[in-house]
PDB file of C-alpha atoms and ligand atoms in Angstrom:
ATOM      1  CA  UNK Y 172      50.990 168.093  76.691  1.00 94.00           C
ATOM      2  CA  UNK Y 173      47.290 167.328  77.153  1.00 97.00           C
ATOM      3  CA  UNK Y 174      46.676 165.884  80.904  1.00 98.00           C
ATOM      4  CA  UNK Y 175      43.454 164.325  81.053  1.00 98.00           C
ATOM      5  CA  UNK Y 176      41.985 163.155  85.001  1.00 98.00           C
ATOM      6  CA  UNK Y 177      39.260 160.978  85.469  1.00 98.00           C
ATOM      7  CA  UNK Y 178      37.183 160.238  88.800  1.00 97.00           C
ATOM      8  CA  UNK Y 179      36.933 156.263  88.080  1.00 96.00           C
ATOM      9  CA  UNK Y 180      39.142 153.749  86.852  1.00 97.00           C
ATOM     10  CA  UNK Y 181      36.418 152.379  83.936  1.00 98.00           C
ATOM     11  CA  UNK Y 182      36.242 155.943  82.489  1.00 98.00           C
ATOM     12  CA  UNK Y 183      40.003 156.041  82.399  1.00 98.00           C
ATOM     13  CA  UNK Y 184      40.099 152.339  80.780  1.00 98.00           C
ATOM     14  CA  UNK Y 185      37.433 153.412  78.177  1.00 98.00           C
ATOM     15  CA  UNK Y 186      39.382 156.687  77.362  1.00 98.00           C
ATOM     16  CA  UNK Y 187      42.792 154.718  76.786  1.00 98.00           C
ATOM     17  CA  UNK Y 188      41.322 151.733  74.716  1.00 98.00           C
ATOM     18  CA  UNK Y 189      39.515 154.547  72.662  1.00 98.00           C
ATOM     19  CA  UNK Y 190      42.652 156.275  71.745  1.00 98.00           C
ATOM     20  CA  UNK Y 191      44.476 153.088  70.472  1.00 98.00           C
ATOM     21  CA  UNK Y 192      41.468 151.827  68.812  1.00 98.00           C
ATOM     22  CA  UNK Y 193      40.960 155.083  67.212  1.00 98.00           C
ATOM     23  CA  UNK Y 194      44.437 154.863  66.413  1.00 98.00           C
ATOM     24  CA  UNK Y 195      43.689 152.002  64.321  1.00 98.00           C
ATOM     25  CA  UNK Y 196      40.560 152.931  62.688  1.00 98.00           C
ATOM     26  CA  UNK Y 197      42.221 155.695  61.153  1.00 97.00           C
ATOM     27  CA  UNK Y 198      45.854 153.938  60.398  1.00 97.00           C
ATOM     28  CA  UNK Y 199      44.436 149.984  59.585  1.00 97.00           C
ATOM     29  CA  UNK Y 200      48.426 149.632  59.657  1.00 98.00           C
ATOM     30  CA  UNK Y 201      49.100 151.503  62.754  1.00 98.00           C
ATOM     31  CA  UNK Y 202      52.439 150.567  64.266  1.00 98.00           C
ATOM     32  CA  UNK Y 203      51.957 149.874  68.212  1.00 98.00           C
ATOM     33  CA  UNK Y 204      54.292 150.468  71.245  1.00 98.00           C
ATOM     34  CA  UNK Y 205      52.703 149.005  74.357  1.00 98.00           C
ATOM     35  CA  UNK Y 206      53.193 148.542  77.678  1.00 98.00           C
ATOM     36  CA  UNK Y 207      53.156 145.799  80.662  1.00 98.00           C
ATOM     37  CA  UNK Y 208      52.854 146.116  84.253  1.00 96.00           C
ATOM     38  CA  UNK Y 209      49.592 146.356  86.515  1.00 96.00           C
ATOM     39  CA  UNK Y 210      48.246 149.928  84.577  1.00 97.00           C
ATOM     40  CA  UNK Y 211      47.439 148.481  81.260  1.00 98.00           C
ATOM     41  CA  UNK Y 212      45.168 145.610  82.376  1.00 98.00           C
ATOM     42  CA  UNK Y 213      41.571 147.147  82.295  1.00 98.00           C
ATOM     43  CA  UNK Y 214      42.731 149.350  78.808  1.00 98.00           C
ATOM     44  CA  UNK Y 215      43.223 145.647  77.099  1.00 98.00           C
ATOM     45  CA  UNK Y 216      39.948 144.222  78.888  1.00 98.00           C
ATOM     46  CA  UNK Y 217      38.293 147.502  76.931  1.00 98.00           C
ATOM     47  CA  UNK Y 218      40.150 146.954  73.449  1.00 98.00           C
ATOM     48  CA  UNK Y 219      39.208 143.057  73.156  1.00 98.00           C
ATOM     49  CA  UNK Y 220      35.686 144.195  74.077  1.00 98.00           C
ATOM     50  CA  UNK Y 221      36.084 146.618  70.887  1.00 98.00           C
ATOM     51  CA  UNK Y 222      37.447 144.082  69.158  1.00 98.00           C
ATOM     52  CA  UNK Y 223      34.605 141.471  70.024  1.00 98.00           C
ATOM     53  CA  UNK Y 224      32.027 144.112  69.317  1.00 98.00           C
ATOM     54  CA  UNK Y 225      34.016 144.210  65.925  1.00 98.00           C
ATOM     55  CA  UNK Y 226      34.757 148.062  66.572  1.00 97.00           C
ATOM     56  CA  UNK Y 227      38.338 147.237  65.088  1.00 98.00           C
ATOM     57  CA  UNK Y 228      40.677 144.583  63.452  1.00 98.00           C
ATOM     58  CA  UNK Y 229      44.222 143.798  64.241  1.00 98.00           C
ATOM     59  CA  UNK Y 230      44.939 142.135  60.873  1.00 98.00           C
ATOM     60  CA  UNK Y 231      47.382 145.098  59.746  1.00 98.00           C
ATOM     61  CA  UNK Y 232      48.510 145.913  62.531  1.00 98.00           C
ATOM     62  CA  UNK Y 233      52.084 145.962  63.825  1.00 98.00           C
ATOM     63  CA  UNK Y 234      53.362 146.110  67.987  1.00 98.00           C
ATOM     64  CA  UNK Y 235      56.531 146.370  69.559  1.00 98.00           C
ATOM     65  CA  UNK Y 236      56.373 146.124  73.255  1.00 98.00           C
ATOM     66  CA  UNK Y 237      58.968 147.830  75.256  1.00 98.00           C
ATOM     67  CA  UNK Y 238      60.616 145.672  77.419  1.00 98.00           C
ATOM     68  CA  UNK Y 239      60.810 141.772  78.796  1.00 98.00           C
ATOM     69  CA  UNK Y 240      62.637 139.963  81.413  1.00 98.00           C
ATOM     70  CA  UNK Y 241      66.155 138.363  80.858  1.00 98.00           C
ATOM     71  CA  UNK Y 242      66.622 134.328  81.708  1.00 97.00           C
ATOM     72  CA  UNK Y 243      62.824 134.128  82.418  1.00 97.00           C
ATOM     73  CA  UNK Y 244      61.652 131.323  80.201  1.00 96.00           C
ATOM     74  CA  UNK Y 245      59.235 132.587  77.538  1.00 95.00           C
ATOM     75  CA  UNK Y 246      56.000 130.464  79.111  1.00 96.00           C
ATOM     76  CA  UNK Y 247      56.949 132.009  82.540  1.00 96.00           C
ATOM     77  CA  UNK Y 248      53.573 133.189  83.774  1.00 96.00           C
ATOM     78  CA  UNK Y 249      55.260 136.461  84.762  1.00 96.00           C
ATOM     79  CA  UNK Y 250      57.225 137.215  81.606  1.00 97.00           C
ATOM     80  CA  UNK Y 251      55.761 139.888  79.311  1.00 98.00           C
ATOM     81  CA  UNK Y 252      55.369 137.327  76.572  1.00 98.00           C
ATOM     82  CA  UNK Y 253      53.034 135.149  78.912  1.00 98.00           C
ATOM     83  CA  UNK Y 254      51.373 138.377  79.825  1.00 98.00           C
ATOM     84  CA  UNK Y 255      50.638 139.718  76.433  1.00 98.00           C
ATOM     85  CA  UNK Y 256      48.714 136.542  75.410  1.00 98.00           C
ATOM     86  CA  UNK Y 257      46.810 136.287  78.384  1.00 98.00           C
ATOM     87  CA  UNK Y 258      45.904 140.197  78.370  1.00 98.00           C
ATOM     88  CA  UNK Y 259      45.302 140.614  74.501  1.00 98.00           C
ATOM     89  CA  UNK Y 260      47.373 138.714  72.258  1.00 98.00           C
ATOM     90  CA  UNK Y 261      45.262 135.558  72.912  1.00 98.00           C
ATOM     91  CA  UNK Y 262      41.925 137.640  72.319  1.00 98.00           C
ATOM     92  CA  UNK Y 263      42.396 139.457  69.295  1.00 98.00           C
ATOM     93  CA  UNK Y 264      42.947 138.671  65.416  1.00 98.00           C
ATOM     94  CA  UNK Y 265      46.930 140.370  65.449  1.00 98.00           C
ATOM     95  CA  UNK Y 266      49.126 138.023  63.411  1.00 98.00           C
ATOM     96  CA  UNK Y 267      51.960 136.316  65.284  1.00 98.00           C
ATOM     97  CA  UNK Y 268      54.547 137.524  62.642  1.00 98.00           C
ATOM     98  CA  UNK Y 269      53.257 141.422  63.640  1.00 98.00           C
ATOM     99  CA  UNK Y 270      53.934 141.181  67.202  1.00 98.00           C
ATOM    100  CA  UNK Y 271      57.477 142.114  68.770  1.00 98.00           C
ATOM    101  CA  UNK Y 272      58.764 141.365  72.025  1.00 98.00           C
ATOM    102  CA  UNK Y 273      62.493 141.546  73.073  1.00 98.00           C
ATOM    103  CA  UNK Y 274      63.949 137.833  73.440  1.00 98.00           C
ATOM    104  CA  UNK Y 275      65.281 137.710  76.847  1.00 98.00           C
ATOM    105  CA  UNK Y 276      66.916 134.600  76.777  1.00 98.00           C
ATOM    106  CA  UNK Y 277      68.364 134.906  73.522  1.00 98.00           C
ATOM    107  CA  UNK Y 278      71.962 133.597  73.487  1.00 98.00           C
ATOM    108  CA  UNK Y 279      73.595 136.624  72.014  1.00 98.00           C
ATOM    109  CA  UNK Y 280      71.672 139.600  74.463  1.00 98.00           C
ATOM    110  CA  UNK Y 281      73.531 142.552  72.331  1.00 98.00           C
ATOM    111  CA  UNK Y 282      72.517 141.165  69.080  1.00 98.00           C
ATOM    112  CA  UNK Y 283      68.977 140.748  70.452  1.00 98.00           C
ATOM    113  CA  UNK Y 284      69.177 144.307  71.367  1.00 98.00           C
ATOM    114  CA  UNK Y 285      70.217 145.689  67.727  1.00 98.00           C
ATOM    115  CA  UNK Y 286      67.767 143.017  66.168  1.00 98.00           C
ATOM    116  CA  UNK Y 287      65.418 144.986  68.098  1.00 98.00           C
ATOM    117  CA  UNK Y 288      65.802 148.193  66.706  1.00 98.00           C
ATOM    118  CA  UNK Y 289      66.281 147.041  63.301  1.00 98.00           C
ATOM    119  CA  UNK Y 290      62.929 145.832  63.009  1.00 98.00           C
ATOM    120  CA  UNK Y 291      61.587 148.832  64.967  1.00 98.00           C
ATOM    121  CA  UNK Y 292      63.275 151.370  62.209  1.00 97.00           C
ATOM    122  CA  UNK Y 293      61.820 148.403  59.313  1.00 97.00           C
ATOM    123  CA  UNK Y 294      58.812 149.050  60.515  1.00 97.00           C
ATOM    124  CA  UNK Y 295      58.854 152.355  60.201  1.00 95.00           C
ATOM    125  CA  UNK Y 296      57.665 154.859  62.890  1.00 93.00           C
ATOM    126  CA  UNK Y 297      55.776 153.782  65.811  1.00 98.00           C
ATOM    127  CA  UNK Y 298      52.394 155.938  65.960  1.00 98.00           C
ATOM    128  CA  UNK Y 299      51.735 155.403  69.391  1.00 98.00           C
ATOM    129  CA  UNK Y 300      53.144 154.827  72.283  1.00 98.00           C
ATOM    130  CA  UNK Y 301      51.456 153.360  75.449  1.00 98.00           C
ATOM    131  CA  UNK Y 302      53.129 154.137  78.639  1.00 98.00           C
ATOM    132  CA  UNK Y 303      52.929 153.565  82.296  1.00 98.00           C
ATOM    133  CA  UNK Y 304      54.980 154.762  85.184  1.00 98.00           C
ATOM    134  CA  UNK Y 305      57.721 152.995  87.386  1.00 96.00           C
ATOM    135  CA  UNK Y 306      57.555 154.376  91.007  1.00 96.00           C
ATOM    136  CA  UNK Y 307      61.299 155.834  90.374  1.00 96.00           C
ATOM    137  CA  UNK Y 308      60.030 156.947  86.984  1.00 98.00           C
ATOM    138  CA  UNK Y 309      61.022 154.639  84.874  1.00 97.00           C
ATOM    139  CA  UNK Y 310      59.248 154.675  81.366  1.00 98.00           C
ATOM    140  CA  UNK Y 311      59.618 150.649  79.471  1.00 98.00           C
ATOM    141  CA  UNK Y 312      62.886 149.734  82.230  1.00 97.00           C
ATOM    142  CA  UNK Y 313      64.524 152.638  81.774  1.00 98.00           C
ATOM    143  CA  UNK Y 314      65.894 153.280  85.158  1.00 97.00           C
ATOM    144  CA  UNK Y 315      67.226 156.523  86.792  1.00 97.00           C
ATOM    145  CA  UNK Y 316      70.607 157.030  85.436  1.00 96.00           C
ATOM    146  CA  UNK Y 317      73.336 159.552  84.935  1.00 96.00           C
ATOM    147  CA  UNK Y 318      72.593 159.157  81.159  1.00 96.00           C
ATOM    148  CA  UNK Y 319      70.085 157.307  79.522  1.00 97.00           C
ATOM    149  CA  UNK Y 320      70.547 155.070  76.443  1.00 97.00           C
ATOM    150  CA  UNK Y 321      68.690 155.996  72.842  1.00 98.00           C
ATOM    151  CA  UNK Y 322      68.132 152.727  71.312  1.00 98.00           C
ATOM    152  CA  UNK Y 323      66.910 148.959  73.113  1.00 98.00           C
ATOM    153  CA  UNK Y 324      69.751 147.624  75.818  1.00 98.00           C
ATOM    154  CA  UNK Y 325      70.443 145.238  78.889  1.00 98.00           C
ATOM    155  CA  UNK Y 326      69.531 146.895  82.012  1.00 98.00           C
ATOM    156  CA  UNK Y 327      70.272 146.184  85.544  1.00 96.00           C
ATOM    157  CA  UNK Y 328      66.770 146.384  87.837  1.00 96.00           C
ATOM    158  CA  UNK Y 329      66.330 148.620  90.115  1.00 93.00           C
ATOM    159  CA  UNK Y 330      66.049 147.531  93.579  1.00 94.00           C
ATOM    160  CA  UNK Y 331      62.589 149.993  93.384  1.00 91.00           C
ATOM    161  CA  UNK Y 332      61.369 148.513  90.654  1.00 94.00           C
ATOM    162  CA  UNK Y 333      62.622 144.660  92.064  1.00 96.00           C
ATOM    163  CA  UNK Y 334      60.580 145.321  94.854  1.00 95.00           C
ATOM    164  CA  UNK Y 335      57.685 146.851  92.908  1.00 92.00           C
ATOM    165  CA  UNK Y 336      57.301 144.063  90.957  1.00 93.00           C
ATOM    166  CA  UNK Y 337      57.856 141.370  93.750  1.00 95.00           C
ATOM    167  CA  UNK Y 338      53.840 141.390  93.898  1.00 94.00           C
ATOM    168  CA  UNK Y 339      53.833 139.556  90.351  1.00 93.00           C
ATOM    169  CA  UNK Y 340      56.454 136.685  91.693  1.00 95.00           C
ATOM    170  CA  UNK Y 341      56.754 134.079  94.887  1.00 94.00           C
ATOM    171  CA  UNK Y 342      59.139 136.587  96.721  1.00 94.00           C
ATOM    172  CA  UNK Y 343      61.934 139.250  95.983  1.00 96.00           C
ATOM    173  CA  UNK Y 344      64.829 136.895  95.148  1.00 96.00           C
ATOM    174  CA  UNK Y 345      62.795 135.349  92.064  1.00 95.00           C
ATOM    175  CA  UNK Y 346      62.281 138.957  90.411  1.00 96.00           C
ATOM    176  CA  UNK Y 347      65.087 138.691  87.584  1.00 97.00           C
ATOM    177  CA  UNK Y 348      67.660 141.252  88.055  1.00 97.00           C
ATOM    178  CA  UNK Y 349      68.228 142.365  84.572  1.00 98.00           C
ATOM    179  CA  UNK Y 350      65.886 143.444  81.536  1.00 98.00           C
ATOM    180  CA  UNK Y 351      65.838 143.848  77.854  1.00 98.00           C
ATOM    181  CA  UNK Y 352      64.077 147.514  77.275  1.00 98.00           C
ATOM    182  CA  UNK Y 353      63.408 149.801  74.262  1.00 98.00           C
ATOM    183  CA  UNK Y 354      65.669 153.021  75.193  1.00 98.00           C
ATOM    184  CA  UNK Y 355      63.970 156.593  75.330  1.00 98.00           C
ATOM    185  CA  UNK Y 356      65.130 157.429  71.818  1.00 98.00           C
ATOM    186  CA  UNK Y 357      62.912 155.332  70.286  1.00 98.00           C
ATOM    187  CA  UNK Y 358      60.404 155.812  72.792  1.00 98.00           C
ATOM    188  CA  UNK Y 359      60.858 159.600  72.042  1.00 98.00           C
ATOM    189  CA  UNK Y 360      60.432 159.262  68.587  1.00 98.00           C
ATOM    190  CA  UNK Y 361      56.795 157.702  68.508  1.00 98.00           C
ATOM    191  CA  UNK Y 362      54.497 159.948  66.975  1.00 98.00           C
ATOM    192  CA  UNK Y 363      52.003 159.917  70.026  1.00 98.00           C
ATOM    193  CA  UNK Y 364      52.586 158.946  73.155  1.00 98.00           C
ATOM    194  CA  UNK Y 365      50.154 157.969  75.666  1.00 98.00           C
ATOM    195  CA  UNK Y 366      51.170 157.519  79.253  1.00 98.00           C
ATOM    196  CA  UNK Y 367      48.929 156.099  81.791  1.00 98.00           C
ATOM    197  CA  UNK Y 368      49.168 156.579  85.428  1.00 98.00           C
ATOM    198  CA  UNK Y 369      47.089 155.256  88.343  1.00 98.00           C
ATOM    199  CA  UNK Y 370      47.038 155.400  92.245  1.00 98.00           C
ATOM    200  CA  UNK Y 371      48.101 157.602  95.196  1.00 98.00           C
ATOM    201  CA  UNK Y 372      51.183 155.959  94.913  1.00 97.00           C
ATOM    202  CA  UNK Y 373      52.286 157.367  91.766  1.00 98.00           C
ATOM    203  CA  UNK Y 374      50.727 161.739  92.986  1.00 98.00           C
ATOM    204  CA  UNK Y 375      54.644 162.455  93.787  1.00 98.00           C
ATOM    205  CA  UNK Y 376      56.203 160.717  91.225  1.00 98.00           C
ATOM    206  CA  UNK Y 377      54.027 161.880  87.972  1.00 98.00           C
ATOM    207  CA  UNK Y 378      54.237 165.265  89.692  1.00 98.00           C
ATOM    208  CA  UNK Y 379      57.996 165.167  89.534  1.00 98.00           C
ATOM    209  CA  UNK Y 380      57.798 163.347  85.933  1.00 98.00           C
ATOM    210  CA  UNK Y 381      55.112 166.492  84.316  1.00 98.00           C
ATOM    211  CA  UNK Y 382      56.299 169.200  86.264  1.00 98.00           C
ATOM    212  CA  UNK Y 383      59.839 168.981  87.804  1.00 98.00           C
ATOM    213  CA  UNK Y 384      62.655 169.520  85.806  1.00 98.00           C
ATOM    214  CA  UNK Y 385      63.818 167.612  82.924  1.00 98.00           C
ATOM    215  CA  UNK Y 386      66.213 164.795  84.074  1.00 98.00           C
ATOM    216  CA  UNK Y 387      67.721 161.470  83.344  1.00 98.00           C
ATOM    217  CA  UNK Y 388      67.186 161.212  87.332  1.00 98.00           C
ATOM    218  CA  UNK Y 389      63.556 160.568  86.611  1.00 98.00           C
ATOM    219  CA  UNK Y 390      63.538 159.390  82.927  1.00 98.00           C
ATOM    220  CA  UNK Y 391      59.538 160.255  82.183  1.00 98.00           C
ATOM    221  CA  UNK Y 392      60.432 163.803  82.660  1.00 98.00           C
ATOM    222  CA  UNK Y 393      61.827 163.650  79.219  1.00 98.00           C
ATOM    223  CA  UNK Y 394      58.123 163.250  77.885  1.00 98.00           C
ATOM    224  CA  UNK Y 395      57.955 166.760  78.786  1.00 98.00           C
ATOM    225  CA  UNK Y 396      59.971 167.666  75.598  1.00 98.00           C
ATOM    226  CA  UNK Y 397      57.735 165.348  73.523  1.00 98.00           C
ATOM    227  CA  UNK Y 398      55.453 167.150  70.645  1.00 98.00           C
ATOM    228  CA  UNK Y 399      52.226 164.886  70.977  1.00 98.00           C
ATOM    229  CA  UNK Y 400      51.693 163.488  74.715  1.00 98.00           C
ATOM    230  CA  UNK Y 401      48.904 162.475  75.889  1.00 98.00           C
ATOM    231  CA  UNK Y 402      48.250 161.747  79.754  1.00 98.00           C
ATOM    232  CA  UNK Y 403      45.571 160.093  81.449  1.00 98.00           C
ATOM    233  CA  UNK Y 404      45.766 160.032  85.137  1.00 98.00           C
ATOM    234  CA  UNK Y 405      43.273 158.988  88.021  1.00 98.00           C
ATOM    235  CA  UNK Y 406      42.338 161.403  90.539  1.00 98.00           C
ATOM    236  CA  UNK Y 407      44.618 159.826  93.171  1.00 98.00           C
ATOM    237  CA  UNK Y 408      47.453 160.227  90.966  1.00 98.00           C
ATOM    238  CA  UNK Y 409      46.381 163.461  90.055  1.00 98.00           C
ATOM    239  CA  UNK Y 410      45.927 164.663  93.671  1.00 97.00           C
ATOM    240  CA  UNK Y 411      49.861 166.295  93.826  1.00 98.00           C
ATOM    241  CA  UNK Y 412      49.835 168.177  90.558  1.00 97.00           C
ATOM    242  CA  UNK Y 413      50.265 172.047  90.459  1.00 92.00           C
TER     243      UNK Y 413
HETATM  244  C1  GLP P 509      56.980 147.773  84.960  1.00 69.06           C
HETATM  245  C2  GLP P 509      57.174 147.897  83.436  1.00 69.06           C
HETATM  246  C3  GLP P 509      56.806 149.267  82.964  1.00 69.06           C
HETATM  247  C4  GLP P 509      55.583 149.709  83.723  1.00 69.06           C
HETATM  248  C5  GLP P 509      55.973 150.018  85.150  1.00 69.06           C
HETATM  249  C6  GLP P 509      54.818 150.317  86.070  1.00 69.06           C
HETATM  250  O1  GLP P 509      57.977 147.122  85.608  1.00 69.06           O
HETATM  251  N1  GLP P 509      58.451 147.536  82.905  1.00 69.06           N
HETATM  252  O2  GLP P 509      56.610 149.248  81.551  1.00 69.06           O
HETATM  253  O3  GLP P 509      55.036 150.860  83.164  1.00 69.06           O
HETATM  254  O4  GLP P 509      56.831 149.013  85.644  1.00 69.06           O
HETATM  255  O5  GLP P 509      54.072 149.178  86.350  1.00 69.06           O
HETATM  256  P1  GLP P 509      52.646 149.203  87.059  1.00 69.06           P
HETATM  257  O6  GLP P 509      51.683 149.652  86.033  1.00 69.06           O
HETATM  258  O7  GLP P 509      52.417 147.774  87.473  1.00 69.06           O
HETATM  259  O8  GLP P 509      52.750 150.132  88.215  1.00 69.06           O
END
């Protein structure tokens, strides 16, 4: 595990955006897992700046992202697919037909979820992961469990993560309750993972996630047993680390 801390928020940005662009200027065909949620927001501002300074093409290129919302319609401005386009879809030259997104409001939720997978495994590996961290340490919307599941499934919210993500929505009651998200067994299985973590908010958890035992309690501590991780923290989330 390589833990990398930075003193402002730009140089973190910079340092993510570098590592996926690099990713694809070595591997034009790089396969993508990426992320939602607050953390990722400045990383995309940096890779469509690459992209406009035409430091790197998306023609090739393949993405899975790792979770979305069930019953919120697609054009929801909160649902992942809405947030995608505005944060980098929208910006960038990636071909519709190359970008993946669970289908919450597909008819048939289970045969979403193995649809998933499929083209995933047709795909072939992903070669990076992006990550961030719930506040309960969720990784994608994997949520504390007494097992966790390998491949992409229906999960029930958290009332921690409901409430987390309340700040995106009018109020509590119109954050959906369930969620379509890639399990940690594919997650696991990327060849690099990068997990991003930001704020005071997040010192106890990422301390808990790096450096307390390995548990389906707090799901990101099973990144400890991955081969390639990468993680770049701020200093605030850094501040509680041995
Ligand atoms: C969200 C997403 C996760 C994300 C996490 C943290 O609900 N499903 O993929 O990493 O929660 O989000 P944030 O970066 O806004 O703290």
């Amino acid at each position: 595990m390589n833990i990398i801390t930075f003193d402002s928020d730009a140089k973190l940005n910079e340092a993510a955006a570098n590592i996926i662009v690099g990713q694809i200027q070595t591997i034009p065909r790089a396969v993508l897992g990426l992320a939602t949620g607050g953390t990722p927001v400045g990383i995309y501002k940096e890779i469509v700046r690459d992209y406009e300074r035409g430091m790197v093409s998306f023609r090739n290129v393949t993405t899975f992202n790792l979770d979305e919302y069930v019953n919120l319609p697609i054009d929801h401005p909160e649902s992942y697919h809405s947030y995608m386009n505005a944060n980098l879809f929208s910006h960038i030259d990636l071909p519709e037909s190359q970008r993946h997104i669970p289908d919450g409001n597909a008819a048939d939720l289970e045969a979403e979820c193995r649809r998933y997978d499929e083209a995933i495994e047709l795909s072939g590996q992903i070669d990076l992961q992006l990550l961030g961290l719930g506040h309960n340490g969720h990784i994608g919307f994997n949520e504390p469990a007494h097992a966790l599941i390998k491949g992409t499934h229906i999960v029930e919210l958290a009332e921690k993560t409901r409430e987390a993500n309340a700040r995106f929505f009018d109020s509590i009651d119109d954050v959906p309750k369930q969620a379509l998200t890639m399990g940690v067994g594919t997650i696991l299985k990327a060849k690099k993972i990068l997990l991003v973590v930001k704020g005071a908010d997040k010192a106890d958890i990422i301390r808990e996630a790096l450096q307390g035992p390995i548990t389906t309690d707090v799901p990101a501590s099973l990144l400890q047993t991955h081969p390639n991780l990468i993680v770049l923290l701020d200093s605030a989330a850094a501040g509680k680390l041995a």
